[in-house]
PDB file of C-alpha atoms in Angstrom:
ATOM      1  CA  MET A   1       0.000   0.000   0.000  1.00 50.00           C
ATOM      2  CA  ALA A   2       1.467   3.308  -1.060  1.00 53.00           C
ATOM      3  CA  ALA A   3       2.170   5.992   1.604  1.00 55.00           C
ATOM      4  CA  ALA A   4      -0.073   9.042   1.490  1.00 56.00           C
ATOM      5  CA  SER A   5       1.647  12.208   0.199  1.00 57.00           C
ATOM      6  CA  PRO A   6       1.840  15.219   2.626  1.00 57.00           C
ATOM      7  CA  PRO A   7      -0.766  17.928   2.073  1.00 57.00           C
ATOM      8  CA  LEU A   8       0.273  20.930   0.021  1.00 57.00           C
ATOM      9  CA  LEU A   9       0.660  24.233   1.899  1.00 54.00           C
ATOM     10  CA  PRO A  10      -1.163  27.250   0.436  1.00 55.00           C
ATOM     11  CA  THR A  11       1.167  29.706  -1.224  1.00 55.00           C
ATOM     12  CA  THR A  12       0.697  33.267  -2.426  1.00 54.00           C
ATOM     13  CA  VAL A  13       2.482  34.541  -5.493  1.00 55.00           C
ATOM     14  CA  LEU A  14       3.119  38.246  -5.651  1.00 53.00           C
ATOM     15  CA  PRO A  15       2.779  39.978  -9.013  1.00 53.00           C
ATOM     16  CA  ALA A  16       6.054  40.607 -10.725  1.00 53.00           C
ATOM     17  CA  ASN A  17       5.408  44.347 -11.035  1.00 52.00           C
ATOM     18  CA  THR A  18       4.763  44.783  -7.320  1.00 48.00           C
ATOM     19  CA  THR A  19       7.620  46.619  -5.625  1.00 49.00           C
ATOM     20  CA  ALA A  20       7.999  47.943  -2.129  1.00 47.00           C
ATOM     21  CA  THR A  21       7.768  51.688  -1.911  1.00 48.00           C
ATOM     22  CA  VAL A  22      10.005  53.371   0.629  1.00 48.00           C
ATOM     23  CA  SER A  23       9.107  56.939   1.408  1.00 48.00           C
ATOM     24  CA  PRO A  24      12.153  59.179   1.572  1.00 49.00           C
ATOM     25  CA  ALA A  25      13.024  60.573   4.943  1.00 47.00           C
ATOM     26  CA  PRO A  26      12.194  64.236   5.258  1.00 47.00           C
ATOM     27  CA  THR A  27      15.202  66.431   4.849  1.00 45.00           C
ATOM     28  CA  SER A  28      15.792  69.429   7.003  1.00 44.00           C
ATOM     29  CA  VAL A  29      18.285  72.221   6.686  1.00 46.00           C
ATOM     30  CA  SER A  30      20.419  72.387   9.769  1.00 50.00           C
ATOM     31  CA  SER A  31      21.366  75.626  11.395  1.00 49.00           C
ATOM     32  CA  ALA A  32      25.016  74.889  10.575  1.00 50.00           C
ATOM     33  CA  ASP A  33      24.167  74.985   6.863  1.00 53.00           C
ATOM     34  CA  ALA A  34      22.206  78.209   7.259  1.00 54.00           C
ATOM     35  CA  LYS A  35      24.995  80.101   9.058  1.00 59.00           C
ATOM     36  CA  PRO A  36      27.400  80.355   6.075  1.00 68.00           C
ATOM     37  CA  ALA A  37      24.584  81.675   3.874  1.00 67.00           C
ATOM     38  CA  ALA A  38      23.589  84.241   6.485  1.00 62.00           C
ATOM     39  CA  THR A  39      27.225  85.289   6.898  1.00 66.00           C
ATOM     40  CA  ARG A  40      27.707  85.694   3.155  1.00 70.00           C
ATOM     41  CA  ALA A  41      24.511  87.732   2.867  1.00 71.00           C
ATOM     42  CA  PHE A  42      25.568  89.933   5.791  1.00 65.00           C
ATOM     43  CA  LEU A  43      29.032  90.577   4.340  1.00 70.00           C
ATOM     44  CA  ALA A  44      27.612  91.222   0.870  1.00 75.00           C
ATOM     45  CA  ARG A  45      25.183  93.817   2.217  1.00 73.00           C
ATOM     46  CA  LEU A  46      27.943  95.387   4.299  1.00 69.00           C
ATOM     47  CA  LEU A  47      30.236  95.639   1.285  1.00 75.00           C
ATOM     48  CA  ASP A  48      27.434  97.097  -0.828  1.00 75.00           C
ATOM     49  CA  SER A  49      26.669  99.711   1.848  1.00 71.00           C
ATOM     50  CA  VAL A  50      30.344 100.682   2.104  1.00 71.00           C
ATOM     51  CA  LYS A  51      30.619 101.004  -1.689  1.00 74.00           C
ATOM     52  CA  ARG A  52      27.527 103.208  -1.860  1.00 74.00           C
ATOM     53  CA  ALA A  53      28.876 105.388   0.939  1.00 69.00           C
ATOM     54  CA  LEU A  54      32.327 105.729  -0.652  1.00 70.00           C
ATOM     55  CA  SER A  55      30.765 106.645  -3.982  1.00 71.00           C
ATOM     56  CA  GLY A  56      30.095 110.107  -2.557  1.00 73.00           C
ATOM     57  CA  ALA A  57      33.764 110.814  -1.811  1.00 83.00           C
ATOM     58  CA  ARG A  58      35.268 113.959  -3.304  1.00 86.00           C
ATOM     59  CA  PRO A  59      38.439 113.796  -5.425  1.00 87.00           C
ATOM     60  CA  TRP A  60      41.416 113.576  -3.092  1.00 88.00           C
ATOM     61  CA  PRO A  61      43.473 116.182  -5.042  1.00 89.00           C
ATOM     62  CA  GLU A  62      40.666 118.633  -4.276  1.00 87.00           C
ATOM     63  CA  LEU A  63      41.002 117.798  -0.592  1.00 89.00           C
ATOM     64  CA  ILE A  64      44.772 118.297  -0.425  1.00 87.00           C
ATOM     65  CA  ASP A  65      44.935 121.355  -2.676  1.00 87.00           C
ATOM     66  CA  ARG A  66      47.534 123.504  -0.905  1.00 88.00           C
ATOM     67  CA  SER A  67      46.524 126.648  -2.789  1.00 89.00           C
ATOM     68  CA  ALA A  68      43.132 126.530  -1.042  1.00 88.00           C
ATOM     69  CA  LEU A  69      44.625 126.574   2.473  1.00 90.00           C
ATOM     70  CA  SER A  70      44.881 129.738   4.495  1.00 91.00           C
ATOM     71  CA  ARG A  71      44.788 130.793   8.122  1.00 92.00           C
ATOM     72  CA  PRO A  72      41.272 131.677   9.349  1.00 92.00           C
ATOM     73  CA  GLU A  73      40.755 135.259  10.461  1.00 90.00           C
ATOM     74  CA  SER A  74      38.925 134.352  13.672  1.00 91.00           C
ATOM     75  CA  LEU A  75      37.376 131.467  15.565  1.00 92.00           C
ATOM     76  CA  SER A  76      34.000 132.189  14.022  1.00 93.00           C
ATOM     77  CA  ASP A  77      35.555 132.082  10.559  1.00 92.00           C
ATOM     78  CA  ALA A  78      37.229 128.773  11.425  1.00 93.00           C
ATOM     79  CA  GLY A  79      33.924 127.361  12.658  1.00 93.00           C
ATOM     80  CA  ALA A  80      32.102 128.470   9.505  1.00 92.00           C
ATOM     81  CA  ARG A  81      34.786 126.883   7.325  1.00 93.00           C
ATOM     82  CA  LEU A  82      34.666 123.680   9.326  1.00 94.00           C
ATOM     83  CA  ARG A  83      30.890 123.356   9.028  1.00 93.00           C
ATOM     84  CA  LYS A  84      30.921 123.793   5.257  1.00 92.00           C
ATOM     85  CA  ASN A  85      33.923 121.532   4.742  1.00 93.00           C
ATOM     86  CA  LEU A  86      32.356 118.850   6.902  1.00 92.00           C
ATOM     87  CA  ALA A  87      29.252 118.887   4.737  1.00 91.00           C
ATOM     88  CA  TYR A  88      31.298 118.783   1.523  1.00 91.00           C
ATOM     89  CA  PHE A  89      34.134 116.365   2.442  1.00 92.00           C
ATOM     90  CA  ARG A  90      32.143 114.197   4.877  1.00 91.00           C
ATOM     91  CA  VAL A  91      33.037 110.893   3.167  1.00 91.00           C
ATOM     92  CA  ASN A  92      36.714 111.818   2.837  1.00 93.00           C
ATOM     93  CA  TYR A  93      36.844 112.872   6.470  1.00 94.00           C
ATOM     94  CA  ALA A  94      35.212 109.615   7.552  1.00 93.00           C
ATOM     95  CA  ALA A  95      37.828 107.708   5.537  1.00 93.00           C
ATOM     96  CA  ILE A  96      40.615 109.675   7.250  1.00 94.00           C
ATOM     97  CA  VAL A  97      39.268 108.794  10.702  1.00 95.00           C
ATOM     98  CA  ALA A  98      38.894 105.133   9.668  1.00 93.00           C
ATOM     99  CA  LEU A  99      42.466 105.050   8.336  1.00 94.00           C
ATOM    100  CA  SER A 100      43.729 106.558  11.579  1.00 94.00           C
ATOM    101  CA  LEU A 101      41.914 103.861  13.545  1.00 93.00           C
ATOM    102  CA  ALA A 102      43.163 101.076  11.269  1.00 93.00           C
ATOM    103  CA  ALA A 103      46.792 102.261  11.404  1.00 94.00           C
ATOM    104  CA  THR A 104      46.694 102.482  15.201  1.00 93.00           C
ATOM    105  CA  LEU A 105      45.265  98.979  15.589  1.00 92.00           C
ATOM    106  CA  LEU A 106      47.697  97.469  13.079  1.00 93.00           C
ATOM    107  CA  ALA A 107      50.559  98.911  15.128  1.00 93.00           C
ATOM    108  CA  HIS A 108      49.250  97.003  18.189  1.00 92.00           C
ATOM    109  CA  PRO A 109      48.534  93.379  17.157  1.00 92.00           C
ATOM    110  CA  PHE A 110      47.327  92.243  20.608  1.00 91.00           C
ATOM    111  CA  SER A 111      44.678  94.946  20.774  1.00 90.00           C
ATOM    112  CA  LEU A 112      43.675  94.205  17.178  1.00 91.00           C
ATOM    113  CA  ALA A 113      43.268  90.493  17.964  1.00 93.00           C
ATOM    114  CA  ALA A 114      41.164  91.254  21.055  1.00 91.00           C
ATOM    115  CA  LEU A 115      38.927  93.612  19.086  1.00 91.00           C
ATOM    116  CA  LEU A 116      38.482  91.110  16.245  1.00 92.00           C
ATOM    117  CA  ALA A 117      37.588  88.364  18.732  1.00 93.00           C
ATOM    118  CA  LEU A 118      34.993  90.668  20.302  1.00 92.00           C
ATOM    119  CA  LEU A 119      33.506  91.531  16.905  1.00 91.00           C
ATOM    120  CA  ALA A 120      33.395  87.837  15.956  1.00 91.00           C
ATOM    121  CA  ALA A 121      31.551  87.043  19.191  1.00 91.00           C
ATOM    122  CA  TRP A 122      28.971  89.752  18.467  1.00 90.00           C
ATOM    123  CA  CYS A 123      28.459  88.510  14.905  1.00 85.00           C
ATOM    124  CA  PHE A 124      28.174  84.771  15.523  1.00 86.00           C
ATOM    125  CA  LEU A 125      26.482  84.825  18.926  1.00 86.00           C
ATOM    126  CA  TYR A 126      23.961  87.599  18.306  1.00 84.00           C
ATOM    127  CA  LEU A 127      23.970  89.574  15.058  1.00 81.00           C
ATOM    128  CA  LEU A 128      24.047  86.647  12.619  1.00 79.00           C
ATOM    129  CA  ARG A 129      21.955  84.209  14.663  1.00 78.00           C
ATOM    130  CA  PRO A 130      18.500  83.615  13.102  1.00 77.00           C
ATOM    131  CA  SER A 131      15.569  84.806  15.155  1.00 74.00           C
ATOM    132  CA  ASP A 132      14.176  81.242  15.272  1.00 76.00           C
ATOM    133  CA  ALA A 133      17.478  79.648  16.336  1.00 77.00           C
ATOM    134  CA  PRO A 134      17.478  77.577  19.534  1.00 82.00           C
ATOM    135  CA  PRO A 135      18.891  79.206  22.676  1.00 81.00           C
ATOM    136  CA  LEU A 136      22.655  79.229  23.067  1.00 82.00           C
ATOM    137  CA  ALA A 137      23.915  76.247  25.062  1.00 83.00           C
ATOM    138  CA  ALA A 138      27.215  76.448  26.968  1.00 80.00           C
ATOM    139  CA  PHE A 139      28.682  75.224  30.258  1.00 79.00           C
ATOM    140  CA  GLY A 140      25.828  72.793  30.753  1.00 81.00           C
ATOM    141  CA  ARG A 141      23.004  75.333  30.522  1.00 84.00           C
ATOM    142  CA  THR A 142      21.118  77.368  27.949  1.00 85.00           C
ATOM    143  CA  PHE A 143      21.151  81.147  27.588  1.00 84.00           C
ATOM    144  CA  SER A 144      18.328  83.261  26.191  1.00 85.00           C
ATOM    145  CA  ASP A 145      18.886  86.091  23.719  1.00 84.00           C
ATOM    146  CA  ARG A 146      18.672  88.626  26.539  1.00 88.00           C
ATOM    147  CA  GLU A 147      21.276  86.786  28.596  1.00 88.00           C
ATOM    148  CA  THR A 148      23.529  86.453  25.546  1.00 88.00           C
ATOM    149  CA  LEU A 149      23.218  90.162  24.826  1.00 90.00           C
ATOM    150  CA  GLY A 150      24.013  91.013  28.447  1.00 92.00           C
ATOM    151  CA  GLY A 151      27.103  88.817  28.363  1.00 92.00           C
ATOM    152  CA  LEU A 152      28.312  90.458  25.148  1.00 93.00           C
ATOM    153  CA  ILE A 153      27.795  93.918  26.628  1.00 94.00           C
ATOM    154  CA  VAL A 154      29.763  92.979  29.745  1.00 94.00           C
ATOM    155  CA  ALA A 155      32.563  91.493  27.614  1.00 93.00           C
ATOM    156  CA  SER A 156      32.635  94.623  25.425  1.00 93.00           C
ATOM    157  CA  ALA A 157      32.845  96.890  28.474  1.00 93.00           C
ATOM    158  CA  PHE A 158      35.694  94.789  29.860  1.00 92.00           C
ATOM    159  CA  VAL A 159      37.672  94.849  26.605  1.00 89.00           C
ATOM    160  CA  VAL A 160      37.111  98.554  25.932  1.00 88.00           C
ATOM    161  CA  PHE A 161      37.499 100.022  29.414  1.00 88.00           C
ATOM    162  CA  LEU A 162      39.767  97.582  31.253  1.00 86.00           C
ATOM    163  CA  THR A 163      42.324  96.848  28.536  1.00 86.00           C
ATOM    164  CA  SER A 164      44.455  98.927  26.199  1.00 86.00           C
ATOM    165  CA  VAL A 165      41.946  98.509  23.357  1.00 89.00           C
ATOM    166  CA  GLY A 166      39.725 101.339  24.562  1.00 89.00           C
ATOM    167  CA  SER A 167      42.553 103.843  24.992  1.00 90.00           C
ATOM    168  CA  LEU A 168      43.913 102.999  21.542  1.00 92.00           C
ATOM    169  CA  ILE A 169      40.505 103.449  19.930  1.00 92.00           C
ATOM    170  CA  PHE A 170      39.899 106.782  21.651  1.00 94.00           C
ATOM    171  CA  SER A 171      43.407 107.989  20.785  1.00 94.00           C
ATOM    172  CA  ALA A 172      42.984 107.030  17.122  1.00 94.00           C
ATOM    173  CA  LEU A 173      39.568 108.708  16.911  1.00 94.00           C
ATOM    174  CA  ALA A 174      40.941 111.825  18.616  1.00 95.00           C
ATOM    175  CA  LEU A 175      43.861 111.953  16.175  1.00 95.00           C
ATOM    176  CA  GLY A 176      41.563 111.550  13.181  1.00 95.00           C
ATOM    177  CA  ALA A 177      39.168 114.194  14.521  1.00 95.00           C
ATOM    178  CA  ALA A 178      42.070 116.591  15.099  1.00 96.00           C
ATOM    179  CA  ILE A 179      43.242 116.152  11.486  1.00 95.00           C
ATOM    180  CA  VAL A 180      39.716 116.709  10.200  1.00 95.00           C
ATOM    181  CA  CYS A 181      39.160 119.810  12.318  1.00 95.00           C
ATOM    182  CA  ALA A 182      42.521 121.295  11.332  1.00 95.00           C
ATOM    183  CA  HIS A 183      41.879 120.747   7.640  1.00 95.00           C
ATOM    184  CA  GLY A 184      38.308 122.002   7.863  1.00 94.00           C
ATOM    185  CA  ALA A 185      39.392 125.182   9.628  1.00 94.00           C
ATOM    186  CA  PHE A 186      42.192 125.996   7.176  1.00 94.00           C
ATOM    187  CA  ARG A 187      40.495 124.935   3.920  1.00 92.00           C
ATOM    188  CA  ILE A 188      38.891 127.882   2.102  1.00 89.00           C
ATOM    189  CA  PRO A 189      35.361 126.716   1.171  1.00 87.00           C
ATOM    190  CA  GLU A 190      34.444 129.462  -1.297  1.00 76.00           C
ATOM    191  CA  ASP A 191      34.774 127.108  -4.272  1.00 70.00           C
ATOM    192  CA  LEU A 192      32.720 124.348  -2.665  1.00 72.00           C
ATOM    193  CA  PHE A 193      29.021 124.036  -3.433  1.00 69.00           C
ATOM    194  CA  LEU A 194      26.526 121.383  -2.350  1.00 63.00           C
ATOM    195  CA  ASP A 195      23.706 120.425  -4.686  1.00 57.00           C
ATOM    196  CA  GLU A 196      20.631 118.286  -4.077  1.00 49.00           C
ATOM    197  CA  PRO A 197      22.213 114.968  -5.206  1.00 49.00           C
ATOM    198  CA  ASP A 198      25.062 115.585  -2.772  1.00 52.00           C
ATOM    199  CA  GLN A 199      22.614 116.111   0.062  1.00 49.00           C
ATOM    200  CA  ALA A 200      20.798 112.908  -0.903  1.00 46.00           C
ATOM    201  CA  ASN A 201      24.096 111.028  -0.791  1.00 52.00           C
ATOM    202  CA  GLY A 202      24.729 112.507   2.626  1.00 50.00           C
ATOM    203  CA  ALA A 203      21.395 111.223   3.880  1.00 48.00           C
ATOM    204  CA  ALA A 204      22.210 107.780   2.493  1.00 46.00           C
ATOM    205  CA  SER A 205      25.605 107.740   4.201  1.00 47.00           C
ATOM    206  CA  VAL A 206      23.956 108.348   7.565  1.00 47.00           C
ATOM    207  CA  ASN A 207      22.105 105.026   7.110  1.00 49.00           C
ATOM    208  CA  LEU A 208      25.292 103.086   6.345  1.00 46.00           C
ATOM    209  CA  LEU A 209      24.611 100.451   9.020  1.00 48.00           C
ATOM    210  CA  SER A 210      20.863 100.209   8.642  1.00 53.00           C
ATOM    211  CA  PHE A 211      21.225  96.639   7.349  1.00 48.00           C
ATOM    212  CA  ILE A 212      21.931  95.428  10.900  1.00 50.00           C
ATOM    213  CA  THR A 213      18.274  95.695  11.853  1.00 53.00           C
ATOM    214  CA  SER A 214      17.141  93.273   9.169  1.00 53.00           C
ATOM    215  CA  ALA A 215      20.152  90.999   9.692  1.00 50.00           C
ATOM    216  CA  THR A 216      19.268  90.525  13.348  1.00 52.00           C
ATOM    217  CA  GLY A 217      15.561  89.990  12.762  1.00 53.00           C
ATOM    218  CA  GLY A 218      14.629  93.306  14.362  1.00 53.00           C
ATOM    219  CA  ARG A 219      16.352  92.528  17.670  1.00 57.00           C
ATOM    220  CA  VAL A 220      18.534  95.667  17.516  1.00 55.00           C
TER     221      VAL A 220
END
């Protein structure tokens, strides 16, 4: 007698065109990827603002024309000359003060390094941080924007008033201001005339750093 064959198990055959669909994981842009873009945008806007401000500079030969220099007759005459020259050579005078500051800091590398570190802290910890960024985490705790701002202000006060950085900055600004005042008092302004486009450029130069408000999300 033949042995009975084992029962067949039911099987299911999948269609050949059936494939498993795997949904892609959602991608998110990390804050580390957003920081370089924000930094580039900030620097680009800063450079554009500086270029627009420097576009209103007067020709430097006109500034250093020795034939237009003479001693003022009185203090009131010197003040009148200074006011008109300040309005006419405002961009050149600002460049002179900036060059005085830059030369002083370059002559003192330690103070320059401390100032650059302070500026970097302001940029990366406050100015360039997105408004929706998570709170700053350090030393095992988190710091709010207000606490971060307070810490930066304290650090700035320490660097400026308790180190040589502050005295160098004030000395450089005083030297630049003295050069500007001396030139403005001795430069004869009779051949200098301001027109409406010049006044418009002057108003634009006052707003040189207005981009900071939008860069910080309205926090400053």
